[in-house]
C-alpha cells in the first residue's frame, strides 16, 4: 500500500510542477521581456503586478470555441496537442531535483528523456499535416527539418556528459559532477542549450512559427484549449530544457549549502537558464531558414563532435 | 554583425540588460495622473464677468467653434442730466470642443483676460453634442486653471513691468511711441536666449508674439507708405527699434 501512495505522491508532485512551473516561466517572460523593452508588462490581472495574467489567459482560452477546419483530418488534428504536451510531462518525471528526489528513476535516464522529448515535436508535425492549411504544412515541415538538424548536436553533447560521468542515469551524472566540468563541458553546454532552444522553436530559432510569414506555423488553425495546450507544451519544453541543462551541465543540486537545500539549487539553476532563454528571445532577431540549417550543420555539429573528442581524451587521460 | 562573429549578439544582450535595469517608461494613466507641463492645453475656461462681447475670439477662431449671443442694455446716466450708456450683456458663450483644434488663438487674442487654458483634459462624452460647453460649464473650468508659473530667474521682465518702469515719453513723440519703445526689448532678449540655448526665455517671447503682431499690424501698414519697400516676410521690428 505504501508503494501505491508513494507512486501517487510522486506523480502528483510532477503533475503540479508541470502545471505550475511553465506558468511561472511564462509570467517571468511577460515581465522580463516588458522591462527589457522599457514597458511594465501585465499590471492588472490578480491585483499585484498582474501575477494572475496567465490564469486569466487560461480562462479565456477555455471559453473559446473549438474550431476544426472542414478539410482537416479530424482525429489527427485533435490528437496533436496531446501528443505535443504529454511527452514533456513524462520526461519531466525523470529529472532529479535532489538526491533521491526523482519521480521516475530510470537507469538510462538521459536516453529516456531525449527520446521522449523528440516525440513532443511530433505534435507540431501532426498539427501541421492535419490542418489542411498551406501555412500549417510549411510550419510543420520546417519543424521537421529543424528537428532533424538539431537533434544530432543535442544528442551528441548529452552523450558527451554521459561519457564524462560514465553513466546514463541522470542522478548518477549529477552525482559524478564536479565544478571543473563547467570548463571541460562548456562547448557542449552551449551547443546543448542552443540545440534545445531550436528544438523548442524558441526565438531566435522560431522559423517554424514565424508569424510574419507563415502566420503561426503548425498552430495556425488551432483555437481555444487545444491552442493553449500547444503554448503549454512550449513552456513545459523550456522548463524541461532548463532543468536538463542545470542537471547535466551545471551540477544540479551541488552548491555551497547543506545537502537539504539541494532541490533549491536545482530550481535556481534552472530558473537562471530560463531567464537566459527569455533574454535571448528579446535580444535577437529570427534566423532565416537557411541560416538556421547552416548554423546547425556547419557549427553546432562540429563543435559537438569536438566536445565528444575532448571528453574522450580527457577521460582516457584521467 | 561586425568582424567578430557573435559580436552583434552580445551587444544586443547588453543593450536589453541595460534597458531592464532602468525604470520603465510606461505611465499608468488612469491609475496615475500624468504630470503635465505648465501651460498645458486641456480645456478653455471662461470668466464671463470679464467678457465684453467684443467678439474677437469668435472672429479669430479658425474653426468658428465659439458661439456668442448678446444684447445691449441701456444703463441710466451716472450723473443727473448725463447721457444714458449702453452696455453689452452676454447671453450665451459656448465653445464646441468637437470642433476646437486647441490652437489657443482665442485665449491669446482676448484683450480682457476672460479666457484661460486649463490643463483638465478628461471631458470626453458619448454624445458629440455634449462637447459644446455652455458658459456655466466654461465658468466651472476656471477653478482648475493653475496660477501662472513663476518667471525664470534671469529672464527679462514681463512687458507690462518693463513699460511701467520706462521714463515717460517725450512731448514730441505721440501715440504709438511708448509701445514701440517697449516691444523690442523682450524680442532681443529672446534672440539672445535662443543663441545661448536657454529655452524658457525663447518660449516666453514666442507666447508674447501673437498680440505684438496683431497690435503692430496697422502701424506697419502706415509705415510702409513712407518707407522703401522691404522683402516680404521680413520681421517688421528692426526699423521700429531703430526709429
Coordinates of C-alpha atoms in Angstrom, one line a residue:
Chain A
X1 CA 0.0 0.0 0.0
X2 CA 2.8 2.4 0.9
X3 CA 4.2 1.8 -2.5
X4 CA 1.0 2.9 -4.2
X5 CA 0.8 6.0 -2.0
X6 CA 4.4 6.8 -2.9
X7 CA 3.8 6.5 -6.6
X8 CA 0.6 8.6 -6.3
X9 CA 2.5 11.3 -4.4
X10 CA 5.4 11.4 -6.8
X11 CA 3.2 11.5 -9.9
X12 CA 1.1 14.2 -8.2
X13 CA 4.2 16.3 -7.5
X14 CA 5.4 16.0 -11.1
X15 CA 1.9 17.0 -12.3
X16 CA 1.8 20.0 -10.0
X17 CA 5.3 21.1 -11.1
X18 CA 4.3 20.5 -14.7
X19 CA 1.2 22.8 -14.4
X20 CA 2.7 25.5 -12.2
X21 CA 6.3 26.0 -13.3
X22 CA 5.6 26.6 -17.0
X23 CA 3.1 29.3 -16.0
X24 CA 5.8 30.8 -13.7
X25 CA 8.2 30.9 -16.7
X26 CA 5.5 32.4 -18.8
X27 CA 4.8 35.1 -16.3
X28 CA 8.6 35.8 -15.9
X29 CA 8.8 36.1 -19.7
X30 CA 6.0 38.7 -19.7
X31 CA 7.7 40.7 -17.0
X32 CA 11.3 40.3 -18.1
X33 CA 10.6 41.0 -21.7
X34 CA 8.5 44.0 -20.8
X35 CA 11.2 45.6 -18.7
X36 CA 13.9 44.8 -21.3
X37 CA 11.7 46.8 -23.7
X38 CA 11.1 49.6 -21.2
X39 CA 7.5 48.5 -20.5
X40 CA 5.8 47.3 -17.4
X41 CA 4.0 44.2 -18.8
X42 CA 0.7 42.9 -17.3
X43 CA -0.3 45.0 -14.3
X44 CA -4.0 44.4 -13.7
X45 CA -4.9 40.7 -13.5
X46 CA -4.8 39.5 -9.9
X47 CA -4.1 42.9 -8.4
X48 CA -0.5 42.8 -7.6
X49 CA 1.6 43.4 -10.7
X50 CA -0.6 41.2 -12.9
X51 CA 0.5 38.0 -11.3
X52 CA -2.6 36.2 -12.5
X53 CA -2.3 37.2 -16.1
X54 CA -1.7 33.6 -17.4
X55 CA -4.5 32.3 -15.2
X56 CA -6.8 34.9 -16.9
X57 CA -5.4 33.8 -20.3
X58 CA -6.2 30.2 -19.5
X59 CA -9.8 31.1 -18.5
X60 CA -10.1 33.0 -21.8
X61 CA -8.8 30.0 -23.8
X62 CA -11.2 27.6 -22.2
X63 CA -14.1 29.9 -23.1
X64 CA -13.2 29.9 -26.8
X65 CA -14.9 27.9 -29.5
X66 CA -13.2 24.8 -30.7
X67 CA -12.9 25.0 -34.5
X68 CA -11.8 22.2 -36.7
X69 CA -11.3 23.2 -40.4
X70 CA -13.6 21.5 -42.8
X71 CA -10.8 19.8 -44.8
X72 CA -8.8 18.8 -41.7
X73 CA -8.0 15.2 -40.7
X74 CA -10.2 15.4 -37.6
X75 CA -8.7 12.7 -35.5
X76 CA -5.0 13.6 -36.1
X77 CA -5.9 17.3 -35.7
X78 CA -7.5 16.9 -32.3
X79 CA -4.9 14.4 -31.1
X80 CA -1.9 16.7 -31.9
X81 CA -1.9 19.0 -28.9
X82 CA -2.0 16.0 -26.6
X83 CA 1.0 14.5 -28.4
X84 CA 2.8 17.8 -28.0
X85 CA 2.2 18.1 -24.3
X86 CA 2.3 14.6 -22.7
X87 CA 5.9 13.7 -23.7
X88 CA 7.2 16.7 -21.7
X89 CA 5.2 15.6 -18.7
X90 CA 6.7 12.1 -18.9
X91 CA 10.2 13.4 -19.5
X92 CA 9.9 15.8 -16.5
X93 CA 9.2 12.8 -14.3
X94 CA 12.8 11.5 -14.9
X95 CA 14.6 14.8 -14.0
X96 CA 16.1 14.6 -10.5
X97 CA 15.6 17.5 -8.2
X98 CA 17.8 16.4 -5.3
X99 CA 19.4 13.1 -4.2
X100 CA 16.6 10.6 -4.2
X101 CA 14.1 13.2 -5.4
X102 CA 13.1 11.8 -8.7
X103 CA 9.7 10.5 -9.6
X104 CA 10.9 8.1 -12.2
X105 CA 14.5 6.7 -11.6
X106 CA 15.4 5.2 -15.0
X107 CA 18.9 3.7 -15.3
X108 CA 19.1 5.1 -18.8
X109 CA 17.5 8.4 -17.8
X110 CA 19.3 10.7 -20.3
X111 CA 18.5 8.4 -23.1
X112 CA 14.9 8.2 -22.0
X113 CA 14.5 11.9 -21.6
X114 CA 15.9 12.8 -25.0
X115 CA 13.9 10.1 -26.8
X116 CA 10.7 11.3 -25.2
X117 CA 11.4 14.9 -25.9
X118 CA 11.8 14.1 -29.6
X119 CA 8.2 12.7 -29.5
X120 CA 6.9 16.1 -28.4
X121 CA 7.9 17.7 -31.7
X122 CA 5.7 15.1 -33.5
X123 CA 2.7 17.1 -32.1
X124 CA 3.5 20.1 -34.2
X125 CA 4.2 17.9 -37.2
X126 CA 0.8 16.2 -36.8
X127 CA -0.9 19.5 -36.4
X128 CA 0.8 21.0 -39.4
X129 CA -0.1 18.0 -41.6
X130 CA -3.7 17.6 -40.4
X131 CA -4.7 21.2 -40.6
X132 CA -5.4 21.3 -44.4
X133 CA -3.6 24.7 -44.5
X134 CA -0.6 25.5 -46.5
X135 CA 0.9 27.7 -43.8
X136 CA 0.4 24.9 -41.3
X137 CA 2.0 22.5 -43.6
X138 CA 5.0 24.8 -44.2
X139 CA 5.4 25.3 -40.5
X140 CA 5.2 21.5 -39.9
X141 CA 7.8 20.8 -42.5
X142 CA 10.1 23.4 -41.1
X143 CA 9.6 21.9 -37.7
X144 CA 10.6 18.5 -39.1
X145 CA 13.7 20.0 -40.8
X146 CA 14.7 21.7 -37.6
X147 CA 14.2 18.6 -35.6
X148 CA 16.4 16.6 -37.9
X149 CA 19.1 19.2 -37.9
X150 CA 19.3 19.9 -34.2
X151 CA 18.5 16.5 -32.7
X152 CA 22.0 15.4 -33.7
X153 CA 24.1 18.0 -31.8
X154 CA 21.6 17.8 -28.9
X155 CA 22.2 14.0 -28.5
X156 CA 25.9 14.3 -29.2
X157 CA 26.5 16.8 -26.4
X158 CA 24.3 14.8 -24.0
X159 CA 26.4 11.8 -24.9
X160 CA 29.5 13.7 -24.0
X161 CA 28.2 14.3 -20.5
X162 CA 27.2 10.7 -20.1
X163 CA 30.7 9.7 -21.3
X164 CA 32.3 12.1 -18.7
X165 CA 30.2 10.7 -15.9
X166 CA 30.4 7.1 -17.1
X167 CA 26.6 6.6 -16.6
X168 CA 23.4 7.2 -18.4
X169 CA 21.4 7.8 -15.2
X170 CA 20.5 11.4 -14.6
X171 CA 21.0 11.2 -10.8
X172 CA 24.3 9.3 -11.5
X173 CA 25.5 12.1 -13.7
X174 CA 24.8 14.8 -11.1
X175 CA 26.5 12.5 -8.5
X176 CA 29.6 12.4 -10.6
X177 CA 29.7 16.1 -11.5
X178 CA 32.5 18.3 -10.3
X179 CA 32.9 22.1 -10.6
X180 CA 35.7 21.9 -13.1
X181 CA 33.3 20.2 -15.5
X182 CA 31.9 23.6 -16.1
X183 CA 35.0 24.4 -18.1
X184 CA 35.5 21.0 -19.5
X185 CA 32.0 20.7 -20.9
X186 CA 31.5 24.3 -21.7
X187 CA 31.3 24.0 -25.5
X188 CA 29.0 21.0 -25.1
X189 CA 26.8 23.0 -22.7
X190 CA 26.4 25.9 -25.1
X191 CA 25.7 23.5 -28.0
X192 CA 23.2 21.6 -25.9
X193 CA 21.4 24.8 -24.9
X194 CA 21.3 26.2 -28.4
X195 CA 20.1 22.9 -29.9
X196 CA 17.5 22.6 -27.2
X197 CA 16.2 26.1 -28.0
X198 CA 16.0 25.2 -31.6
X199 CA 14.1 22.1 -30.9
X200 CA 11.6 24.1 -28.8
X201 CA 11.2 26.5 -31.7
X202 CA 12.1 29.4 -29.4
X203 CA 13.4 32.6 -30.8
X204 CA 15.9 33.1 -32.4
X205 CA 15.2 29.7 -33.9
X206 CA 11.4 30.2 -34.3
X207 CA 11.3 30.0 -38.1
X208 CA 8.6 27.2 -38.0
X209 CA 6.2 29.6 -36.3
X210 CA 7.5 32.8 -38.0
X211 CA 4.3 34.9 -37.6
X212 CA 5.3 37.5 -40.2
X213 CA 5.5 34.9 -43.0
X214 CA 3.5 31.8 -42.1
X215 CA 1.1 33.2 -39.5
X216 CA 1.7 30.7 -36.7
X217 CA 3.1 27.7 -38.5
X218 CA 1.6 24.4 -37.5
X219 CA -0.7 26.1 -34.9
X220 CA -2.4 28.4 -37.3
X221 CA -5.7 26.6 -37.3
X222 CA -5.9 25.9 -33.6
X223 CA -8.2 27.7 -31.2
X224 CA -9.2 27.6 -27.6
X225 CA -8.0 24.9 -25.3
X226 CA -6.0 23.0 -27.9
X227 CA -4.1 26.1 -28.8
X228 CA -3.4 26.7 -25.1
X229 CA -2.1 23.1 -24.9
X230 CA 0.4 23.9 -27.6
X231 CA 1.5 27.0 -25.7
X232 CA 1.8 25.0 -22.5
X233 CA 3.9 22.5 -24.4
X234 CA 6.3 25.3 -25.4
X235 CA 6.7 26.5 -21.9
X236 CA 6.9 23.0 -20.5
X237 CA 9.6 22.4 -23.1
X238 CA 11.5 25.4 -21.8
X239 CA 11.2 24.1 -18.3
X240 CA 12.5 20.7 -19.3
X241 CA 15.4 22.1 -21.3
X242 CA 16.4 24.4 -18.4
X243 CA 16.1 21.6 -15.9
X244 CA 18.2 19.3 -18.1
X245 CA 20.8 21.9 -18.7
X246 CA 21.0 22.5 -15.0
X247 CA 21.2 18.8 -14.2
X248 CA 23.6 17.8 -17.0
X249 CA 26.0 20.8 -17.2
X250 CA 25.5 23.0 -14.1
X251 CA 25.7 20.3 -11.5
X252 CA 22.1 20.0 -10.3
X253 CA 21.9 20.0 -6.6
X254 CA 25.6 20.7 -6.0
X255 CA 26.1 24.1 -4.3
X256 CA 27.6 25.9 -1.3
X257 CA 24.8 25.0 1.1
X258 CA 23.7 21.9 3.2
X259 CA 22.5 18.9 1.2
X260 CA 18.9 19.6 2.3
X261 CA 18.8 22.7 0.1
X262 CA 19.8 20.7 -3.0
X263 CA 16.4 20.9 -4.6
X264 CA 16.6 24.7 -4.3
X265 CA 19.9 24.7 -6.1
X266 CA 18.5 22.7 -9.0
X267 CA 15.5 25.0 -9.2
X268 CA 17.6 28.1 -9.0
X269 CA 20.0 27.0 -11.8
X270 CA 17.0 26.0 -14.0
X271 CA 15.4 29.4 -13.3
X272 CA 18.6 31.2 -14.3
X273 CA 18.8 29.3 -17.6
X274 CA 15.1 30.1 -18.2
X275 CA 15.8 33.8 -17.8
X276 CA 18.6 33.4 -20.4
X277 CA 16.1 31.7 -22.7
X278 CA 13.8 34.8 -22.3
X279 CA 16.7 37.2 -22.7
X280 CA 17.8 35.6 -26.0
X281 CA 14.3 35.9 -27.3
X282 CA 14.2 39.6 -26.5
X283 CA 17.7 40.4 -27.8
X284 CA 17.8 38.5 -31.1
X285 CA 16.1 38.6 -34.5
X286 CA 14.9 35.4 -36.1
X287 CA 17.3 33.3 -38.0
X288 CA 16.3 32.7 -41.7
X289 CA 15.6 29.1 -42.6
X290 CA 18.9 28.6 -44.5
X291 CA 20.9 30.3 -41.7
X292 CA 19.2 28.0 -39.3
X293 CA 20.2 24.9 -41.2
X294 CA 23.7 26.2 -41.8
X295 CA 24.2 27.0 -38.1
X296 CA 23.2 23.5 -37.1
X297 CA 25.3 21.6 -39.7
X298 CA 28.4 23.7 -40.0
X299 CA 28.7 25.0 -36.5
X300 CA 26.8 23.0 -33.8
X301 CA 27.5 19.5 -35.1
X302 CA 31.3 20.1 -35.5
X303 CA 31.5 21.7 -32.0
X304 CA 29.5 18.8 -30.6
X305 CA 31.9 16.3 -32.2
X306 CA 34.9 18.2 -30.9
X307 CA 33.4 18.2 -27.4
X308 CA 32.9 14.5 -27.7
X309 CA 36.6 14.1 -28.7
X310 CA 37.8 16.3 -25.9
X311 CA 35.7 14.4 -23.4
X312 CA 37.1 11.1 -24.7
X313 CA 40.7 12.3 -24.5
X314 CA 40.4 13.7 -21.0
X315 CA 38.5 10.7 -19.8
X316 CA 41.3 8.4 -21.0
X317 CA 44.0 10.6 -19.7
X318 CA 42.5 10.7 -16.2
Chain B
X1 CA 27.4 41.7 -37.1
X2 CA 30.9 43.1 -37.0
X3 CA 34.1 41.3 -37.8
X4 CA 34.0 39.2 -34.7
X5 CA 31.2 36.6 -35.1
X6 CA 28.7 36.9 -32.3
X7 CA 29.5 40.5 -31.5
X8 CA 26.1 41.7 -32.5
X9 CA 24.6 39.0 -30.3
X10 CA 26.5 40.2 -27.2
X11 CA 25.7 43.8 -28.0
X12 CA 22.0 43.0 -28.2
X13 CA 22.2 41.2 -24.9
X14 CA 24.0 44.0 -23.2
X15 CA 21.6 46.5 -24.6
X16 CA 18.5 44.7 -23.4
X17 CA 20.0 44.1 -20.0
X18 CA 20.9 47.7 -19.5
X19 CA 17.3 48.7 -20.5
X20 CA 16.0 46.3 -17.9
X21 CA 17.9 48.0 -15.1
X22 CA 16.3 51.3 -15.9
X23 CA 12.8 52.2 -14.9
X24 CA 10.1 51.6 -17.5
X25 CA 8.7 54.5 -19.5
X26 CA 5.1 53.3 -19.3
X27 CA 2.8 55.7 -17.5
X28 CA -0.2 54.0 -15.8
X29 CA -2.6 56.8 -16.9
X30 CA -6.0 56.0 -15.4
X31 CA -4.4 55.0 -12.1
X32 CA -1.7 57.6 -12.0
X33 CA -2.5 61.1 -13.4
X34 CA 0.0 62.4 -15.9
X35 CA 2.5 65.0 -14.8
X36 CA 1.5 67.7 -17.2
X37 CA 3.9 70.6 -18.1
X38 CA 2.8 74.2 -17.2
X39 CA 0.6 75.9 -19.8
X40 CA -0.9 72.5 -20.9
X41 CA -3.8 72.9 -23.2
X42 CA -6.6 70.8 -21.8
X43 CA -9.8 72.9 -21.9
X44 CA -10.6 76.5 -22.3
X45 CA -12.1 78.3 -19.2
X46 CA -14.1 81.5 -19.2
X47 CA -14.6 84.3 -16.7
X48 CA -17.8 85.7 -18.1
X49 CA -17.6 88.8 -15.9
X50 CA -14.5 89.8 -17.9
X51 CA -16.1 89.3 -21.2
X52 CA -17.3 92.4 -23.0
X53 CA -18.7 90.6 -26.1
X54 CA -16.0 92.2 -28.3
X55 CA -16.3 89.0 -30.4
X56 CA -12.5 89.0 -31.1
X57 CA -12.2 85.3 -30.0
X58 CA -15.2 84.2 -32.1
X59 CA -13.8 86.0 -35.2
X60 CA -10.3 84.8 -34.8
X61 CA -11.2 81.2 -34.2
X62 CA -10.1 79.2 -37.2
X63 CA -12.8 76.6 -36.7
X64 CA -15.6 79.0 -35.8
X65 CA -16.3 76.9 -32.7
X66 CA -17.1 79.8 -30.4
X67 CA -20.8 80.9 -30.2
X68 CA -21.6 84.2 -28.6
X69 CA -25.0 85.7 -28.2
X70 CA -25.6 89.1 -26.5
X71 CA -27.9 92.0 -26.3
X72 CA -27.4 95.6 -25.4
X73 CA -28.8 97.1 -22.2
X74 CA -29.3 100.8 -21.6
X75 CA -27.8 102.0 -18.3
X76 CA -29.1 105.1 -16.6
X77 CA -26.8 108.0 -16.5
X78 CA -24.4 108.1 -13.5
X79 CA -24.8 111.9 -13.1
X80 CA -28.1 113.7 -13.3
X81 CA -28.6 115.1 -16.8
X82 CA -26.0 112.8 -18.2
X83 CA -26.3 110.6 -21.3
X84 CA -27.5 107.0 -20.8
X85 CA -24.9 104.5 -21.7
X86 CA -25.2 101.2 -23.5
X87 CA -23.6 98.0 -22.2
X88 CA -23.2 94.6 -23.8
X89 CA -24.7 91.7 -21.8
X90 CA -23.5 88.2 -22.6
X91 CA -26.4 85.8 -23.2
X92 CA -24.6 82.8 -24.4
X93 CA -20.9 81.9 -24.6
X94 CA -20.3 78.3 -25.9
X95 CA -17.2 76.5 -27.2
X96 CA -17.8 73.4 -29.3
X97 CA -14.8 71.2 -28.3
X98 CA -15.7 68.7 -31.0
X99 CA -14.6 71.4 -33.5
X100 CA -11.9 73.1 -31.4
X101 CA -8.4 72.4 -32.5
X102 CA -6.7 73.8 -29.4
X103 CA -4.8 76.4 -31.2
X104 CA -5.3 78.9 -28.3
X105 CA -5.8 81.9 -30.5
X106 CA -9.0 82.9 -28.6
X107 CA -7.0 82.8 -25.3
X108 CA -4.2 84.9 -26.9
X109 CA -6.5 87.4 -28.5
X110 CA -8.8 88.1 -25.6
X111 CA -8.0 91.7 -24.5
X112 CA -9.8 91.4 -21.2
X113 CA -8.4 88.2 -19.8
X114 CA -11.7 86.3 -20.0
X115 CA -10.3 83.1 -21.5
X116 CA -7.8 80.8 -19.9
X117 CA -6.2 77.5 -20.5
X118 CA -6.9 74.8 -18.0
X119 CA -4.9 71.5 -18.0
X120 CA -8.0 69.4 -17.4
X121 CA -8.5 67.0 -20.4
X122 CA -10.9 64.3 -19.2
X123 CA -14.2 65.6 -20.6
X124 CA -14.9 63.1 -23.3
X125 CA -18.6 62.4 -24.0
X126 CA -20.7 59.7 -25.5
X127 CA -22.7 62.2 -27.5
X128 CA -20.8 64.7 -29.6
X129 CA -23.4 67.4 -28.8
X130 CA -22.4 67.3 -25.2
X131 CA -18.9 68.5 -26.2
X132 CA -20.4 72.0 -26.6
X133 CA -19.7 73.6 -23.3
X134 CA -22.0 76.4 -22.4
X135 CA -20.9 79.4 -20.3
X136 CA -21.7 77.9 -16.9
X137 CA -19.6 74.9 -17.7
X138 CA -16.8 77.0 -19.1
X139 CA -17.0 79.0 -15.8
X140 CA -16.6 75.8 -13.8
X141 CA -13.4 75.0 -15.6
X142 CA -12.0 78.3 -14.2
X143 CA -11.5 76.6 -10.8
X144 CA -9.0 74.2 -12.5
X145 CA -6.8 76.9 -14.0
X146 CA -3.5 76.9 -12.2
X147 CA -1.7 80.1 -11.2
X148 CA 0.8 81.1 -13.9
X149 CA 4.2 79.6 -13.4
X150 CA 6.8 81.9 -11.9
X151 CA 9.2 83.6 -14.3
X152 CA 12.6 82.1 -14.9
X153 CA 15.2 83.5 -12.7
X154 CA 17.2 85.7 -15.1
X155 CA 14.5 86.2 -17.7
X156 CA 13.6 89.6 -18.9
X157 CA 10.8 91.3 -17.0
X158 CA 7.2 90.9 -18.4
X159 CA 6.4 93.7 -20.9
X160 CA 3.9 95.4 -18.6
X161 CA 6.5 95.9 -15.9
X162 CA 9.1 97.0 -18.4
X163 CA 6.7 99.5 -19.8
X164 CA 5.8 100.9 -16.4
X165 CA 9.5 101.3 -15.4
X166 CA 10.4 103.2 -18.6
X167 CA 10.6 107.0 -18.4
X168 CA 7.6 108.9 -19.6
X169 CA 7.7 109.6 -23.4
X170 CA 8.8 113.0 -24.6
X171 CA 6.2 115.5 -25.7
X172 CA 7.0 115.4 -29.4
X173 CA 6.5 111.7 -29.9
X174 CA 2.9 110.7 -29.5
X175 CA 0.5 107.8 -29.6
X176 CA 2.5 104.7 -30.8
X177 CA 5.8 105.7 -29.3
X178 CA 5.7 104.2 -25.8
X179 CA 4.6 100.8 -27.2
X180 CA 7.3 100.6 -29.9
X181 CA 9.8 101.5 -27.2
X182 CA 8.8 98.5 -25.1
X183 CA 8.4 95.9 -27.7
X184 CA 11.9 95.2 -29.0
X185 CA 13.3 94.5 -25.6
X186 CA 11.8 91.1 -25.0
X187 CA 12.5 90.2 -28.6
X188 CA 16.1 91.0 -28.3
X189 CA 16.3 89.1 -25.1
X190 CA 14.6 86.2 -26.8
X191 CA 17.1 86.2 -29.6
X192 CA 20.0 86.3 -27.1
X193 CA 18.4 83.5 -25.2
X194 CA 18.0 81.4 -28.3
X195 CA 21.6 81.8 -29.1
X196 CA 22.6 80.8 -25.6
X197 CA 20.3 77.8 -25.8
X198 CA 18.1 78.9 -22.9
X199 CA 14.7 77.5 -23.9
X200 CA 12.3 79.1 -21.4
X201 CA 13.1 82.7 -22.5
X202 CA 12.5 81.9 -26.1
X203 CA 9.2 80.2 -25.3
X204 CA 8.0 83.2 -23.3
X205 CA 8.9 85.6 -26.1
X206 CA 7.0 83.3 -28.5
X207 CA 4.0 83.4 -26.2
X208 CA 4.0 87.2 -26.3
X209 CA 4.4 87.3 -30.1
X210 CA 0.9 87.0 -31.4
X211 CA -0.5 90.0 -29.6
X212 CA 2.5 92.0 -30.5
X213 CA 1.9 91.1 -34.2
X214 CA -1.7 92.0 -34.1
X215 CA -1.2 95.3 -32.4
X216 CA 1.7 96.2 -34.7
X217 CA -0.2 95.4 -37.9
X218 CA -1.9 98.8 -38.5
X219 CA 1.2 100.7 -37.6
X220 CA 3.2 98.6 -40.0
X221 CA 0.8 99.4 -42.8
X222 CA 1.2 103.1 -42.1
X223 CA 5.0 102.8 -42.1
X224 CA 5.0 101.0 -45.4
X225 CA 3.6 104.1 -47.1
X226 CA 6.6 106.2 -46.0
X227 CA 9.4 103.7 -46.1
X228 CA 11.0 102.0 -49.1
X229 CA 9.5 98.5 -49.7
X230 CA 11.1 95.6 -47.9
X231 CA 11.3 91.9 -48.8
X232 CA 8.1 90.1 -47.9
X233 CA 8.0 88.0 -44.7
X234 CA 10.7 90.0 -43.1
X235 CA 10.2 90.9 -39.5
X236 CA 8.9 94.4 -39.2
X237 CA 10.6 95.0 -35.9
X238 CA 14.2 96.2 -36.6
X239 CA 13.2 99.6 -38.2
X240 CA 10.8 100.2 -35.3
X241 CA 13.7 99.6 -32.9
X242 CA 16.0 101.9 -34.8
X243 CA 13.4 104.7 -35.1

